[in-house]
Coordinates of C-alpha atoms and ligand atoms in Angstrom, one line a residue:
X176 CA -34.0 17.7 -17.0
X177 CA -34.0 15.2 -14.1
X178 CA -34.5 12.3 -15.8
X179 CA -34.6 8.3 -14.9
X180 CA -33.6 5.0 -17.0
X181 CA -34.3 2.0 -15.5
X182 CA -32.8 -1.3 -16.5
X183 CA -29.2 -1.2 -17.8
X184 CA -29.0 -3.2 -21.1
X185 CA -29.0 -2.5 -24.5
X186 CA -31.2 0.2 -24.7
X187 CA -31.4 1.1 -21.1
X188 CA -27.1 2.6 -20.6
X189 CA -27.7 3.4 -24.5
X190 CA -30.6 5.9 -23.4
X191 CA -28.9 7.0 -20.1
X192 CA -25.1 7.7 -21.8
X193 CA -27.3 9.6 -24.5
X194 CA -29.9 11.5 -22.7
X195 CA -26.4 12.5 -20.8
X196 CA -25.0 13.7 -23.8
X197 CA -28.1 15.5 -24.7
X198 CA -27.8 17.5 -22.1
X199 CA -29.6 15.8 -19.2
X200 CA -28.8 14.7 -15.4
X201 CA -29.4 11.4 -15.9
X202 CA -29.3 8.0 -12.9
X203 CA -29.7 4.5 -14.0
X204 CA -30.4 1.7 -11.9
X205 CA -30.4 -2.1 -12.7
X206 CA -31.6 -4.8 -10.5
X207 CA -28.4 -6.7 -11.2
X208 CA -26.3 -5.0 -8.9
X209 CA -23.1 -6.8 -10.3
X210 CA -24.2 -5.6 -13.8
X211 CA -23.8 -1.9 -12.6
X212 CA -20.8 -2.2 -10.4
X213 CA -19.2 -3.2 -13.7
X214 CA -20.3 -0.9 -15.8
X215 CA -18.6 2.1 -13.1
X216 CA -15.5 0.0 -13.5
X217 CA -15.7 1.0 -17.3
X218 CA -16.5 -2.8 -18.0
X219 CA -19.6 -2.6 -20.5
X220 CA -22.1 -6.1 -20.5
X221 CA -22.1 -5.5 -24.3
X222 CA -19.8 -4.6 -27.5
X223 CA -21.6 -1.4 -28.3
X224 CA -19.1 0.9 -30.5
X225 CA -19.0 4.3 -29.4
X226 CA -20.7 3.3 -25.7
X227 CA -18.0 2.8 -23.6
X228 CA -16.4 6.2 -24.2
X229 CA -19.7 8.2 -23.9
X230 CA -20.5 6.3 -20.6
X231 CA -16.9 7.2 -19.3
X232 CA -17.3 10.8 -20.3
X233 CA -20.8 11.4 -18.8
X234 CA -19.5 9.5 -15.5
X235 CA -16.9 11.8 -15.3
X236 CA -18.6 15.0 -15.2
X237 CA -21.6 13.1 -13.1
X238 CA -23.9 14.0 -15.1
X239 CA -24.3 10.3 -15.6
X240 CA -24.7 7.8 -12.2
X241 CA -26.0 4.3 -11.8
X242 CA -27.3 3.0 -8.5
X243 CA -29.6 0.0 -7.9
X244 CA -32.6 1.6 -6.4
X245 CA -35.2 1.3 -8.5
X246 CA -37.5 3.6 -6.3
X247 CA -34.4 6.2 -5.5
X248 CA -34.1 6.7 -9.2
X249 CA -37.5 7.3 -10.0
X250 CA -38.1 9.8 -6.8
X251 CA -35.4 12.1 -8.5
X252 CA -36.7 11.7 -11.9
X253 CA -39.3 13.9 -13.7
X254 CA -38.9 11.6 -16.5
X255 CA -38.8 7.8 -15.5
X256 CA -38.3 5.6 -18.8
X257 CA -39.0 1.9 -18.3
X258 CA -36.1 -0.2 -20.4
X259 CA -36.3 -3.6 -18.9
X260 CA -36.8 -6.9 -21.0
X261 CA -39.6 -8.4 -22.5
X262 CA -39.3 -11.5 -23.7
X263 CA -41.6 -13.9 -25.4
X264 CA -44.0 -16.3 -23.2
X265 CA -44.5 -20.0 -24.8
X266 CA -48.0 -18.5 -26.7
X267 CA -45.7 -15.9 -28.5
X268 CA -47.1 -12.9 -26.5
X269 CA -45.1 -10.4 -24.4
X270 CA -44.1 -11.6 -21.3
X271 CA -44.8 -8.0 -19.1
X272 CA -43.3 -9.2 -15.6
X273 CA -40.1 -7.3 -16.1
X274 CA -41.8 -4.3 -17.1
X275 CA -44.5 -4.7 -14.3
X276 CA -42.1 -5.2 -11.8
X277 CA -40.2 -2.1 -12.7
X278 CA -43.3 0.0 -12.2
X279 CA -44.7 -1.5 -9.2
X280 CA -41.3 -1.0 -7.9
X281 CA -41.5 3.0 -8.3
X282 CA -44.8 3.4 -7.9
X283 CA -44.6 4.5 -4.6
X284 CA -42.4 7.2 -4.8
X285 CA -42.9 8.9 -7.8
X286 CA -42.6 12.6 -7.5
X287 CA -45.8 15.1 -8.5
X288 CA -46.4 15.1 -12.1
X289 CA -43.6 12.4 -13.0
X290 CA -44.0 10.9 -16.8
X291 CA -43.3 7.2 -16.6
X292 CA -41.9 6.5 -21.1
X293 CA -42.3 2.6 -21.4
X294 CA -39.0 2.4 -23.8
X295 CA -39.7 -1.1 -23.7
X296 CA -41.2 -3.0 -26.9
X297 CA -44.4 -3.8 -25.5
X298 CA -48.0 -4.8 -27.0
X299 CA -50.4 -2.8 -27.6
X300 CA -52.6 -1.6 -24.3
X301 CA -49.6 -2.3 -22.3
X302 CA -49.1 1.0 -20.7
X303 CA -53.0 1.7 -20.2
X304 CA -52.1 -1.8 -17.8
X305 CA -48.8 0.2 -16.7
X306 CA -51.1 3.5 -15.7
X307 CA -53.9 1.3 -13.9
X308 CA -50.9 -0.6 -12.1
X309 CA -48.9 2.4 -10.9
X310 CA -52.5 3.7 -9.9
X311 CA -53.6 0.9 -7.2
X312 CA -50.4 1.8 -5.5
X313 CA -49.5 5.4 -5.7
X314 CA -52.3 6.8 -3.4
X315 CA -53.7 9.6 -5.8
X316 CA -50.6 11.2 -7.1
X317 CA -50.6 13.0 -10.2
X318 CA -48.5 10.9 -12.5
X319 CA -49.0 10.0 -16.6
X320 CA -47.6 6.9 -18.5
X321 CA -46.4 7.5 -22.1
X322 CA -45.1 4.8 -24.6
X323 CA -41.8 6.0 -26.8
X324 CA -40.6 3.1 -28.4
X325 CA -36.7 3.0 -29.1
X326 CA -35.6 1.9 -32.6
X327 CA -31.7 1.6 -32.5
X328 CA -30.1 -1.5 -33.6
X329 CA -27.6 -3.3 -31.7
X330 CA -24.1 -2.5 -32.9
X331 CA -24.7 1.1 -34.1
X332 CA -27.4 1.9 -30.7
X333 CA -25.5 5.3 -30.2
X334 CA -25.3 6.2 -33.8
X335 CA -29.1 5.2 -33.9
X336 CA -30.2 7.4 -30.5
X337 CA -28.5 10.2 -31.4
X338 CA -29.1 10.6 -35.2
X339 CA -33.1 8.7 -35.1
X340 CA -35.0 8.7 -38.7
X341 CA -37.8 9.7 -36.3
X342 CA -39.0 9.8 -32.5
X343 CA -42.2 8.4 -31.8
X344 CA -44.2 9.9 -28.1
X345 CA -47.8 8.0 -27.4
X346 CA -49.4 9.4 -24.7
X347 CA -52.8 11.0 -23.6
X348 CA -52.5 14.5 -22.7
X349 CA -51.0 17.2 -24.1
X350 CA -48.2 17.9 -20.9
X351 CA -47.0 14.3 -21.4
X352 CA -46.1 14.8 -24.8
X353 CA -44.9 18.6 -24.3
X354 CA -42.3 17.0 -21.3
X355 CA -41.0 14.1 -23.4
X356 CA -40.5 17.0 -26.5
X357 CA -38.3 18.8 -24.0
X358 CA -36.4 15.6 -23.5
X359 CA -35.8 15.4 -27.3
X360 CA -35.7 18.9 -27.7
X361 CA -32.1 19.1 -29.1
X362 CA -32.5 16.0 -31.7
X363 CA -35.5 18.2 -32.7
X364 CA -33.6 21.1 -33.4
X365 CA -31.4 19.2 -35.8
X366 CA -34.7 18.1 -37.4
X367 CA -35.4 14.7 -36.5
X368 CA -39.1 14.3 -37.1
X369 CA -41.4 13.9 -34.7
X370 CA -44.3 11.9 -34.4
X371 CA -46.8 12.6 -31.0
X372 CA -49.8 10.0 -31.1
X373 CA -52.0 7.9 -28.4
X374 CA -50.0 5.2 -26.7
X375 CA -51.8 2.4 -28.3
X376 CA -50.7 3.7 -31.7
X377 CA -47.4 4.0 -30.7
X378 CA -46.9 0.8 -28.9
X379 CA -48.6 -0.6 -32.9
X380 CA -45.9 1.4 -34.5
X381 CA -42.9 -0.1 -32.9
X382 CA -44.4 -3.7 -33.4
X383 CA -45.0 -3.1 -37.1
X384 CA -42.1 -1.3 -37.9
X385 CA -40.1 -4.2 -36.8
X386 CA -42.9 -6.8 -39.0
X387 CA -42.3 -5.0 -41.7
X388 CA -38.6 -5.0 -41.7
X389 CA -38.3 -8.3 -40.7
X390 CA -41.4 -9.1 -43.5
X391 CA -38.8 -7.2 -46.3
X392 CA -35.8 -9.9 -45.1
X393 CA -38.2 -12.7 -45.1
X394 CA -39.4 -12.2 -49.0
X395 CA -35.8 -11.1 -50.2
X396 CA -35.1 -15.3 -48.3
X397 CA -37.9 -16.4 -50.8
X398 CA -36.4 -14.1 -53.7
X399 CA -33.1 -15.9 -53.1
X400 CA -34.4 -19.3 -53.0
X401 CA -35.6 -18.5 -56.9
X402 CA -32.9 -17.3 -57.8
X403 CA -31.0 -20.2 -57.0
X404 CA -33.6 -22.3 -58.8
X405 CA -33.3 -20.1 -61.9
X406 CA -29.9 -19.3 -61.8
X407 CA -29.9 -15.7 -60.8
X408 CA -28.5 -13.5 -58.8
X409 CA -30.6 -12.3 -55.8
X410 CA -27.5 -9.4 -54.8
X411 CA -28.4 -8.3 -58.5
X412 CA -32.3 -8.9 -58.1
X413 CA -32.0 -6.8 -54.8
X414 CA -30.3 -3.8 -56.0
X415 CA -32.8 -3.7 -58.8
X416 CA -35.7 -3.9 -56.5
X417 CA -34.1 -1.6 -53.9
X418 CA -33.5 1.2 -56.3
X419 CA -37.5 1.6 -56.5
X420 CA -37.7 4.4 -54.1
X421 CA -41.4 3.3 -52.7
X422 CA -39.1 0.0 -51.6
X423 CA -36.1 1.1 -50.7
X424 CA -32.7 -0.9 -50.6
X425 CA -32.5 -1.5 -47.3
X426 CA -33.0 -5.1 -45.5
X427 CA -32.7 -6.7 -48.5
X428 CA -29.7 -8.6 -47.7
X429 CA -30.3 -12.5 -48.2
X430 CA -28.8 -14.8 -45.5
X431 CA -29.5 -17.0 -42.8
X432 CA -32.8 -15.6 -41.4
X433 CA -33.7 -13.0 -39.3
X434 CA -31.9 -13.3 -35.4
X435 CA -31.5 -11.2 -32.4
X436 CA -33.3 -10.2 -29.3
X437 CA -35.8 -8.4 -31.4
X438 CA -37.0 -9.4 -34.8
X439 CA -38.4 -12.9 -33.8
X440 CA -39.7 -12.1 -30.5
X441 CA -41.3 -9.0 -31.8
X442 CA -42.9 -10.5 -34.6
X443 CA -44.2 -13.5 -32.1
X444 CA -45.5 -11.0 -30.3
X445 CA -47.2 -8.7 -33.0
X446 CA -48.9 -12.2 -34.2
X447 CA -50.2 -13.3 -30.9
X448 CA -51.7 -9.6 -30.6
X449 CA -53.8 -10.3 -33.4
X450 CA -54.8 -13.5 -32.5
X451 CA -55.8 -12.4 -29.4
X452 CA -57.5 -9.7 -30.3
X453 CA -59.5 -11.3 -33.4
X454 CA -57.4 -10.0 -36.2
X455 CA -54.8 -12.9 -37.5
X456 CA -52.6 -11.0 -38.8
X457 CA -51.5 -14.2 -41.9
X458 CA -48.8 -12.8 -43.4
X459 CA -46.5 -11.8 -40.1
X460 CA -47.3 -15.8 -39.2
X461 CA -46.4 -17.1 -42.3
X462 CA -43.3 -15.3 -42.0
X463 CA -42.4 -16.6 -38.4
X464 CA -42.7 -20.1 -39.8
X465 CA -40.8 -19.8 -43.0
X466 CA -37.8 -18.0 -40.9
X467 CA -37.9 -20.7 -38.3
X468 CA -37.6 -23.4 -41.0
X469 CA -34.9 -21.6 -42.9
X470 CA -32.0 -22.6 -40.9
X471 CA -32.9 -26.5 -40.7
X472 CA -33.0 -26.0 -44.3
X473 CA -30.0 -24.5 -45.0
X474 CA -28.4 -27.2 -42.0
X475 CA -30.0 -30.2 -44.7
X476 CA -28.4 -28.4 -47.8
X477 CA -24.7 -28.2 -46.0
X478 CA -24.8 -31.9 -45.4
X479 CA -26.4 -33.2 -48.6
X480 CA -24.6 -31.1 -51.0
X481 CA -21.4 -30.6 -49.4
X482 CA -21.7 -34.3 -49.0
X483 CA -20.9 -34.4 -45.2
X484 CA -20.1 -37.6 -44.1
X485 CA -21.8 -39.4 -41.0
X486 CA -19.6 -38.2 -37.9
X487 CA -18.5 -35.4 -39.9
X488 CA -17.3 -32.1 -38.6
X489 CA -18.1 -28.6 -40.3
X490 CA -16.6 -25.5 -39.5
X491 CA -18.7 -22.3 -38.5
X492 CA -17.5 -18.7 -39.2
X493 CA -19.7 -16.4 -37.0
X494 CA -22.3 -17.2 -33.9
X495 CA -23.4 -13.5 -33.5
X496 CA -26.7 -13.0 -34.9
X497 CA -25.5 -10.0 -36.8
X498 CA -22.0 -8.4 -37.8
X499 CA -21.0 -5.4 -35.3
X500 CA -22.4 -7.0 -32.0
X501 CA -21.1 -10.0 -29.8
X502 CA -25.3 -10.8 -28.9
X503 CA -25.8 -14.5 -30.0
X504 CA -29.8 -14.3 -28.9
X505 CA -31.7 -16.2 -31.1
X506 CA -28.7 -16.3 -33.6
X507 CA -29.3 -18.3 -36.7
X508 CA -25.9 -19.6 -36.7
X509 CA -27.0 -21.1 -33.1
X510 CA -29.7 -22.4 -35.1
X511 CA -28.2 -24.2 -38.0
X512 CA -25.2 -25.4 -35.2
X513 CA -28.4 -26.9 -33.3
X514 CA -29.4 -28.8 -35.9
X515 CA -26.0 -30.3 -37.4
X516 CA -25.4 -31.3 -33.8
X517 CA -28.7 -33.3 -33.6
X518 CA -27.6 -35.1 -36.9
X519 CA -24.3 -35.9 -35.2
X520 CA -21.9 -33.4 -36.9
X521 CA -19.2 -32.1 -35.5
X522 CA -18.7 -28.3 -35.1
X523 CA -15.5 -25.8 -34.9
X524 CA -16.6 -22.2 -34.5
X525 CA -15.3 -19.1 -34.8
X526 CA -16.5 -15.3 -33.7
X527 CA -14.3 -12.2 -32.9
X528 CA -16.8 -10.7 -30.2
X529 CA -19.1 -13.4 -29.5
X530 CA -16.7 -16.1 -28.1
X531 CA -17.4 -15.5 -24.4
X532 CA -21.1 -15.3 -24.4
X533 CA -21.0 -18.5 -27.0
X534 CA -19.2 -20.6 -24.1
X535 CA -22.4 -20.9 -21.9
X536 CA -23.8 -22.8 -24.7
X537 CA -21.1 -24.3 -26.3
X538 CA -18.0 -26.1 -25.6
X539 CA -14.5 -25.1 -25.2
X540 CA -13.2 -27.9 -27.6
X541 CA -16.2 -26.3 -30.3
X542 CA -14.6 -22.6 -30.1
X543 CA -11.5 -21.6 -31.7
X544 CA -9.6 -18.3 -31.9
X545 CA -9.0 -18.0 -35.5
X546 CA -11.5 -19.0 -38.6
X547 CA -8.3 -21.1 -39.8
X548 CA -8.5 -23.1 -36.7
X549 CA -12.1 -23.4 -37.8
X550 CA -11.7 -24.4 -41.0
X551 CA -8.9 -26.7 -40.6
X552 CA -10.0 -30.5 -40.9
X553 CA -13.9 -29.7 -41.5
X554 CA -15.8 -31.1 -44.6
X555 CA -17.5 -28.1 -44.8
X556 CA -17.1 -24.4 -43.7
X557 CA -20.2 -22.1 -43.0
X558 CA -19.7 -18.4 -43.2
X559 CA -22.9 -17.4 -40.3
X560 CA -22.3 -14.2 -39.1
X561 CA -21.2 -11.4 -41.7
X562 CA -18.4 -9.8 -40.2
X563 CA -15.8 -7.7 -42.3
X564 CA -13.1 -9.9 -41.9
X565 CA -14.0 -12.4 -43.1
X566 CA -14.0 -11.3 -46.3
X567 CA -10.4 -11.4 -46.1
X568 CA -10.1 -15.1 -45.4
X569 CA -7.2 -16.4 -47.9
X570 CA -9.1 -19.1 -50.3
X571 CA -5.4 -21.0 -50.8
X572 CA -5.1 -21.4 -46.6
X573 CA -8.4 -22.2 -46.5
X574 CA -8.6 -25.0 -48.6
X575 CA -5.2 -26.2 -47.3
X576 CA -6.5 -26.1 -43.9
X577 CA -9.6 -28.3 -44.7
X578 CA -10.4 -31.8 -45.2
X579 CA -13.4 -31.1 -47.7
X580 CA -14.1 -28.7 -50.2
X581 CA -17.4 -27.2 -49.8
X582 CA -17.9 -23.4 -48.4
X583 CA -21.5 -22.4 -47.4
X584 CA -21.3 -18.3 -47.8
X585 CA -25.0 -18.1 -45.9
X586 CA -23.9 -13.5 -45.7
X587 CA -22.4 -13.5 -49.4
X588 CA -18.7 -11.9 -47.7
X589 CA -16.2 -13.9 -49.5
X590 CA -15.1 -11.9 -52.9
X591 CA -13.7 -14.7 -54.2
X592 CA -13.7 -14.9 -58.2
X593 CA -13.5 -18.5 -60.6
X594 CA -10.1 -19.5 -60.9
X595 CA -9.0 -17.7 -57.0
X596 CA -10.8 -21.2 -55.6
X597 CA -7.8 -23.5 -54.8
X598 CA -10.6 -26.5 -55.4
X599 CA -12.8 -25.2 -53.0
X600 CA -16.2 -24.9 -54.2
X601 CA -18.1 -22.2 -53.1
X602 CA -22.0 -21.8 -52.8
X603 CA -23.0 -18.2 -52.2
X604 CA -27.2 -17.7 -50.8
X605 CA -29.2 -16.5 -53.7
X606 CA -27.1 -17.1 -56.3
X607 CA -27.3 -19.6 -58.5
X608 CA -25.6 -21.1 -61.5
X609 CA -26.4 -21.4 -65.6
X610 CA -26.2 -24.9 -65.0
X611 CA -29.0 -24.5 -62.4
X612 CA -31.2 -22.5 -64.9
X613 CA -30.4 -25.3 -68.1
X614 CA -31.4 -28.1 -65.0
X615 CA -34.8 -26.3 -64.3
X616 CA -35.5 -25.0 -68.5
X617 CA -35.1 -28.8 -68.9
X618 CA -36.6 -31.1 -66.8
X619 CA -38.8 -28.3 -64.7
X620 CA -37.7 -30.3 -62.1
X621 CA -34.9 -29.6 -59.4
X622 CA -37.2 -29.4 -56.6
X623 CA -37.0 -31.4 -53.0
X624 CA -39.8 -33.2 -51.6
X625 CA -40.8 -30.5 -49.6
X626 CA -41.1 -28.3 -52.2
X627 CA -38.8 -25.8 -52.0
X628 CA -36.7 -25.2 -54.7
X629 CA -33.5 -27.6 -54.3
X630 CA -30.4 -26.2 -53.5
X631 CA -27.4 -25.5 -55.8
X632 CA -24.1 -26.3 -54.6
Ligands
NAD108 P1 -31.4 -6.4 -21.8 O1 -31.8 -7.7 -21.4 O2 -30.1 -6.1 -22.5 O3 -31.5 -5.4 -20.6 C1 -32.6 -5.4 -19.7 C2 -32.1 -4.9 -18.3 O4 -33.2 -4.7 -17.4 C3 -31.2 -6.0 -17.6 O5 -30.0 -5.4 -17.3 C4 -32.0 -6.4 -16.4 O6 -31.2 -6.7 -15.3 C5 -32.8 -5.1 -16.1 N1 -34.0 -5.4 -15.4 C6 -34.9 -6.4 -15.5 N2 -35.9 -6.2 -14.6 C7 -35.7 -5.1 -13.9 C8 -36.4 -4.4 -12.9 N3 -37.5 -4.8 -12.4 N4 -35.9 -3.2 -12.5 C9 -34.7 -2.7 -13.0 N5 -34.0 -3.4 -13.9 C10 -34.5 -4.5 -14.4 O7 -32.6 -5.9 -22.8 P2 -32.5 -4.9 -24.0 O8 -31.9 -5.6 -25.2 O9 -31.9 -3.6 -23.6 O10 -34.0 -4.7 -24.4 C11 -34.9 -4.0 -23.5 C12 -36.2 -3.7 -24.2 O11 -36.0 -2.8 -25.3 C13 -36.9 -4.9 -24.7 O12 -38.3 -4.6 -24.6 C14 -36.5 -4.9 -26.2 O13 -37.4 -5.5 -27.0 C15 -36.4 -3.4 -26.5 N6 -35.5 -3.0 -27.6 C16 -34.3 -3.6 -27.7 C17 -33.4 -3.2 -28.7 C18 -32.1 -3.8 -28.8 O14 -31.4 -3.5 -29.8 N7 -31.6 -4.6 -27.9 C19 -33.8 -2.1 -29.5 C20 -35.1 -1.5 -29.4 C21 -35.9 -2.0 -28.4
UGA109 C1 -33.8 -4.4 -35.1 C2 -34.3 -3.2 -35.8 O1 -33.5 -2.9 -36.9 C3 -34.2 -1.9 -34.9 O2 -34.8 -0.8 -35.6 C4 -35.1 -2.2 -33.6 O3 -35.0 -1.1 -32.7 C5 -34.5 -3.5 -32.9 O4 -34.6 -4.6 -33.9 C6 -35.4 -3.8 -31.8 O5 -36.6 -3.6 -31.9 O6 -34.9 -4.2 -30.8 P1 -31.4 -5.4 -34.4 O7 -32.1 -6.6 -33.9 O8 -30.3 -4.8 -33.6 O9 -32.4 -4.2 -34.7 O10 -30.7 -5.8 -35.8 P2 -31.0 -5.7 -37.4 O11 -29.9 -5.0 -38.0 O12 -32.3 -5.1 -37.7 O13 -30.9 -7.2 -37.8 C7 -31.9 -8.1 -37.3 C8 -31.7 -9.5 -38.0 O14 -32.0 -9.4 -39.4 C9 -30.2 -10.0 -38.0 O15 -30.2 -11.4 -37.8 C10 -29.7 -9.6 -39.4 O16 -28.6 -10.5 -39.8 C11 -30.9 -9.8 -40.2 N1 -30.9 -9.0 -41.5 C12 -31.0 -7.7 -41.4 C13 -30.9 -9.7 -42.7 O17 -30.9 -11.0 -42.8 N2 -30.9 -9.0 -43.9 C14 -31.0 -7.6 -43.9 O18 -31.0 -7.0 -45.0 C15 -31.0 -6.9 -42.6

């Protein structure tokens, strides 16, 4: 099929590079003209495994092009699909200019019968605006507007496209839905399940899904928290919980808080909806809070029990806001960085993708090329980000390079065992000691004065 992407992020060349390789004549179109002109060049905007050689392939036989009008692409399209940005306004709710711009954009030369797929995470009742929109402009053509939400995750997005635990297509006729099916025919035929719905559900899927995964991380935070009261181990506790099949083990890992493009803008966006709309929904905004806290708390527990000094300087392994991606949006390392800074600590950080997009917010004198260089002279090191190699970090040229001895292992990477230590001493999230549990059988104290249950070091 003739199909359309418009926007070239994430989950727009994602989309076009895979609807290529699914067969398709695809033609994506940016408004950032420079954006695209790179991406012909072979020079991706993202670290995306797997991206760069399906883009190449698929520009190479042409059945992949990118071009920057908006209005050319959609005229050749029979399927259009919106993938611009949508970020959060200061009231937490979507911000729809992007995606309205893209439409009224196209709306003029949309072909007979074209379906417009909003890709886009939008709120509910967005694409019934989208349909009444395109309407006022396209002088009585026969057009439909679908939602089908994308749920890949940055740093696996092709794996994610191709191999989906299930497509979702919202729309209000049965031709809309029978069109998009053809789209996804061949992921159907490898028995991907399909779920075909009215656009408002599926605009309320994609926001919920993304609550309730991001609701899993935030109660596994709290879980942690206990079990460094208690002395447990919330790796342990997790696996246990996990194993329950009505739970499932995934998004269970304890850390830093929930980052990224996604999770907290979505979430903002799924509470203001029901605020909005009369139905508070209490638990996603108790959520929001307790994640936004968690890194000022975690910043607090670095310098009070790794006993930072005033002027001090702590190193930080990892500004990404996950392993596998160099994205640093709304990156809870950023976070906890922030608020060091504003108590006048120093910082030293490392990533191995995330350097360049780090240096519009950082400076060159607080980015190093190697987690030694990081380490070497802090009072305390920070492991943010979980990537892989850092679980190879040698303990002995660690504590060599530093000036204190206190390692924050906020992703629980570092395998290193009692007696391996080289005087460092190491505080893992969730995990906490027998000497915590005697402290708390005791006293039934060992709390802060905000309540939450004190940190461990
Ligand atoms: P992005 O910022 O990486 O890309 C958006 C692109 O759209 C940019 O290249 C921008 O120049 C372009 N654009 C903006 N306005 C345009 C217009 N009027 N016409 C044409 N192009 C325009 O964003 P992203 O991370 O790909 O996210 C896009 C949407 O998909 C968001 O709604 C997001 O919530 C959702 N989503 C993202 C992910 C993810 O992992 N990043 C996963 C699922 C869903
Ligand atoms: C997330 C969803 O997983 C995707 O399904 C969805 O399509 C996407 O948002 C979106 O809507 O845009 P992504 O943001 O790429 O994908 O990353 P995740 O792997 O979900 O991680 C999000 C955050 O949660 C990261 O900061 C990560 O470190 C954190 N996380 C994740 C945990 O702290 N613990 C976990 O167990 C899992």
């Amino acid at each position: 099929m003739r199909t359309g992407v418009i926007g070239a992020g994430y989950v727009g060349l994602t989309t076009a590079a895979c609807l290529a390789e699914l067969g398709h004549d695809v033609v994506c179109c940016d408004v950032d003209e420079a954006r695209l002109e790179r991406i012909r060049h072979g020079n991706l905007p993202m670290h995306e495994p797997e991206l760069p050689e399906l883009v190449a392939r698929h520009m190479a036989t042409g059945a992949l092009r990118f071009q920057s009008s908006v209005s050319a692409c959609a005229a050749e399209s029979e399927v259009v699909f919106v993938t611009v940005g949508t970020p959060s306004l200061p009231n937490g709710d979507i911000d729809l200019r992007q995606v309205a711009a893209a439409c009224e954009s196209f709306a003029r030369s949309l072909g007979h019968g074209t379906v417009v797929a909003i890709k886009s995470t939008v709120s509910a009742g967005t694409c019934q605006k989208m349909r009444e929109l395109i309407a006022r402009r396209s002088r009585g053509l026969a057009f439909s507007v679908a939602s089908n939400p994308e749920f890949l995750r940055e740093g696996s997005a092709v794996a994610d496209f191709m191999r989906p635990d299930r497509i979702v297509i919202g729309a209000e006729d049965p031709r809309t839905s029978a069109v998009l099916r053809q789209v996804y025919r061949p992921l159907e035929r490898r028995g991907v399940p399909f779920l075909v719905t009215t656009t408002i559900n599926a605009e309320l899927v994609k926001h919920a899904a993304n609550a309730m995964l991001a609701l899993k991380i935030g109660f596994i935070n709290e879980v942690a928290d206990l079990c460094e009261a208690v002395g447990g181990d919330v790796r342990d506790v997790a696996r246990g919980i996990g194993l329950d099949s009505r739970i499932g083990g995934s998004f269970l890992m304890a850390g830093p808080g929930f980052g990224g493009s996604c999770f907290p803008k979505d979430t903002r966006a799924y509470a203001a909806t029901g605020r909005r709309c009369g139905a508070v929904q209490d638990i996603v905004e108790m959520l929001i809070r307790r994640n936004d806290q968690r890194t000022a708390q975690l910043a607090r527990r670095v310098i009070e029990a790794g006993r930072i000094p005033p002027r001090g300087r702590v190193g930080i392994l990892g500004l990404a806001f996950k392993a596998g991606t160099d994205d640093i949006r709304e990156s809870a390392s950023l976070a906890i960085i922030r608020e060091l800074k504003s108590r006048g600590i120093g910082i030293r950080a490392h990533d191995p993708q995330a350097i360049d997009n780090a240096r519009r917010l950082m400076s060159a004198e607080e980015l190093v090329d190697s987690p030694y260089e990081a380490a070497r002279g802090a009072d305390a090191l920070i492991v943010a980000t979980e990537w892989p190699d850092y679980a190879s970090l040698d303990p002995a040229r660690i504590a060599r390079s530093m000036k204190g001895a206190a390692v924050f292992d906020f992703r629980n990477v570092l395998p290193w065992k009692v007696g391996e230590m080289h005087g460092l001493r190491l505080a893992r999230i969730g995990v906490g000691t027998r000497h915590d549990a005697d402290k708390v059988i005791e006293s039934g104290a060992n709390r802060l004065d905000d309540g939450r249950a004190a940190a461990p070091m």
